[in-house]
C-alpha cells in the first residue's frame, strides 16, 4: 500500500477532488430529504403503526391538528377579541390559500371558566395531503396571524395585545428544522475552531492544524451525497446530519493525526522521508485501519434495527466513517509524500529536534517547549504510576463503578419526545395548550377497533354549502329493540375506561343520540323534548356544539340560524329533518363520522382518549401499557368479551408510536449489543492474536458506557430536571463501543509493536504510554470536544447526545486508556498476548505471549556496532545489572531496525514481483529484483544468527 501511494500520490489526490466535485451537487440537496417528525421514521410494523395505517386509510374526517392557532385570553372582552381575530384570520387564509386549507374554530378551553380565562384553538387543516407541504408555510401563516390581529384591533383594541402561537405537528416540524440549521451554524464553527486550536498547540504548526479538518471536510462533502441518496429511499432523521459531521470530524481527524504524528516521530528519529512515510503507513496505517473498522462495525450494527430512524442513522454514520477512514489512509499519506516536511510549517523537523534537545538538556523554552516538557513529564509520571500502582488503580475502578452501575441499573429512561424539543413558538404554544386543557388534547391516544362487519351506512347531506355527515345504524351497530350492538358495547367500554383511570381527561367513542336522549329522559323523569335536548346540547363539546345546535334548530322549526334558541329545541330524537333522515341520524353522523370516530365504510371505530397528563410522560406511558393489557390480555379483556363485535383492536397515536418504538428498539438492541461486542472481539482477536486483550478492551469500554450513562442521568435529571431520552444509552453503547475502541486500538497496537521489536511486556507498555499517550489524549480531546459542542444546541436531544458521547469519549480516552488499560495489562503480564500460534507467530510472539525476538536482543550486536558481511561482531557481554539494562535497550533498537529493514525489503520485492508478473519489468529490473531477494535473504539469515547466538549466551549464563 505504501508503495502504491508513494508512486501515485498526485493521481490519488486528483481522484479525491474529482469525486468531491461530482458529489457536491447532490450533497447540497441533502437537507431536502431530512425528516423532522420521528413518527414518520418508524419503518416497523407495530400495533401503533398498524392502527395509524387504518386511520389514514379509512377515516377521511379525522381531525387535522397539523397546524393550530392558539390565542390566549383572560377576560370576556379578550375572548370577543380572540373571536374577531379568528374571523379575520379565516378570511386572510381563504384569500391566500383558497381550497388548500380549511380554518375552523376548534373551541375554547380552560381549566376554569372558559368565559373568563382560557385559550381559543383554531384548527388549520391541510386539504392537499402530502402533495402540499403546509409546514414550510408556517412563517407565512404567522404573518397572517399578525395581520389578523392588526385588522381586528380596529374594532377590538384588546386584540393587539393578545398572545398568539402557531403550533401543531407541522409547525413543530418547521421550527425543529430551523432550530437544527441554527444548531449547525453554531456547532460546526466551534468544533472546527476547537480542532484548529488543539492541533496548532500540539504540532505548533499552522498547516498541520488546517489539513486534518480540511480533509475531513472534503470527506463530509462526499458523505452528504450518500445522505441525499439514502434519504431519497427511506428518509433520514435530522439529527443524523449533525451527528455525522461531528463523528467524522472527531474520528477523521484522529486518523489523520495518528498518521501525521507517526511520520513526524520517525523523521525526528533520523529516518529519511521515504522510510518515515512507509513506517507511518505500515504501523500507523494498521492501527488506523483497525480502529476505523471497529467504528464502522459499531455504527453499522444500528442498521440491524427495524426502525428507519435508527437504521438510516447507522448506515449513514458507517458510510461517513468509511469515507473519512479511506481519506486518512490515502489522501493524507499522498499529501505528505508531495509536501513532505512542509506540512509542519512554520515548524520543521529540525525545530522539533531543537525543542526536544532543550527539554532534555536545558535551555530557554518557548510555548511549544513548555507544552512538550509538560507532556513528557505527565506521561513519564503516568507510565511509572500505572505500573507502580496498578492494583490500586484496579481497585479504584471497581469502587468508582459500583455507584455508576447502580445508577445505570436503577435510572429510568424517558420516551418523552416533547421534553427534548428545541425551544420555539410551536413548543411554547404546545405548553400553553397543556396548561389550559388536558395534556393530551393535541396528541390524543386512539383505540382503533376493527369490526367483524360494517355497523352502519354512512352518507353526507349537502346543506348551505356544507357537507353534513349522517349515519344509519344497522342491526350490528345498534338494535333499537334490544339496545345491543357495537354502539352500546363501545359506549360501555369507554365508560369503563373513563371510570377506571384518573389520567383519562376525556374519551370520545361511538355515540348514539337515541341512547343519550333516552338516558337523560330516564334520569330526569320527563318526556319533554325541550328539556332533554337542552341538557344534551349543554353536554356537547365545543368543536361540534354549533353543528348539533343547527340540526336541533332546523328540526325544531327555527328559521333564523344566526340566533339559535336552545330553550326551543322541541324535536325528539326520531323527528325527521329531511327526507328519511332523523335528528339522531344526522347528529350521530356529526358525533361519529364528523369527528373521525367512525370510518367512511362503517367498518372501523377510532376511540379518542385525551389524557390529563402530557403526551409521552411516564404516567401516560404507564397508562398505555395498562390500556393494552385491558384490551388484549386474558379472557376478561375487551377483545375477548366483545369478540362477536370486533376482531382486533389497536392502541395508536403519537404516544403509542413512541412507546412501541422505545420498547422495540430496546428489545432489538439486546441482540445488537451482543452482535457488536462479538464482532469487535473477533476483529481484535485476529488483529492482535490474543485471547484476553480483546475481552479486556470490551470490558473497559462497557465500564465507560455505564459511567457515562450514570453521569448523564445525574447532570440532566438531577441538575437540569430534564429526562434522559431512551435513545441516549442505546446510541451511546454502539457509538462508544466503536469510537472508544479507537484509543484502545491505538494504545494496544503500539504496545504490541514494542513487543514485536523486542521489549518485554512492562517496557512495551511504558514506552507506549510515553510515545502514543500524547497523541491518544489529543485525539480524545478532539473527538470529545467536538461532541461536547452539541450541548450548545437548542434541542435537548442533541444536548444529551453531545454530552453523553463527549463525556464517554473523554472517560474512555483519558481515564480508561490512560490509566486503567495499562494498569490491567501490567497485572496481566504476558497473558495479554497469549493466543493461537498461527496468529501470534505472524507478529513475532510465541503462543504463551513471550517475545520471539527477546533471545536475539539479549545477545545481538548493538545498533552502533560494526557489521561485517552479515556476521555478528565480537562484543563482550556486560555483567552488571546496569550494563545489562543499557545493553538490552541497545539491542532492542537494533532488532527494531533490522525488522523494519526486512519489512521494507519485503514490500520492494513484492512490488517488483508484481511488475514482473504483468510484464512491466525490464532487464535492469530483473537484476534489481534478484539483488533485493538476495539482500532480503541475507537480512533474515543475519537475524536468525542473532537468535541462535543469543540462545547460546542464555544457556551459558551470559548476560543474566
Coordinates of N, CA and C in Angstrom, one line a residue, residues 69 85 89 92 140-150 164-166:
X69 N -53.7 27.5 15.5 CA -53.5 28.8 16.0 C -54.1 28.8 17.4
X85 N -60.3 37.9 15.9 CA -59.1 37.5 15.2 C -59.3 36.3 14.4
X89 N -58.6 36.1 10.5 CA -57.6 35.1 10.1 C -58.2 34.2 9.1
X92 N -58.3 35.9 5.7 CA -57.0 36.0 5.1 C -56.4 34.7 4.6
X140 N -45.4 32.1 6.8 CA -46.4 32.9 6.2 C -47.7 32.9 7.0
X141 N -48.0 31.8 7.5 CA -49.2 31.7 8.4 C -49.1 32.6 9.6
X142 N -47.9 32.6 10.2 CA -47.7 33.5 11.4 C -47.8 35.0 11.0
X143 N -47.4 35.3 9.8 CA -47.5 36.7 9.3 C -49.0 37.0 9.1
X144 N -49.8 36.1 8.7 CA -51.2 36.3 8.5 C -51.9 36.5 9.9
X145 N -51.4 35.8 10.9 CA -51.9 36.0 12.3 C -51.7 37.4 12.7
X146 N -50.5 37.9 12.5 CA -50.1 39.3 12.9 C -51.1 40.3 12.2
X147 N -51.3 40.0 10.9 CA -52.2 40.9 10.1 C -53.6 40.8 10.6
X148 N -54.1 39.6 11.0 CA -55.4 39.4 11.5 C -55.6 40.2 12.9
X149 N -54.5 40.1 13.7 CA -54.6 40.9 15.0 C -54.7 42.4 14.7
X150 N -53.9 42.8 13.8 CA -54.0 44.3 13.4 C -55.3 44.7 12.9
X164 N -50.5 35.0 20.8 CA -50.9 34.0 19.9 C -49.7 33.1 19.5
X165 N -50.0 31.9 19.3 CA -48.9 30.9 18.9 C -49.5 30.1 17.7
X166 N -48.7 29.8 16.7 CA -49.0 28.8 15.7 C -48.2 27.6 16.0

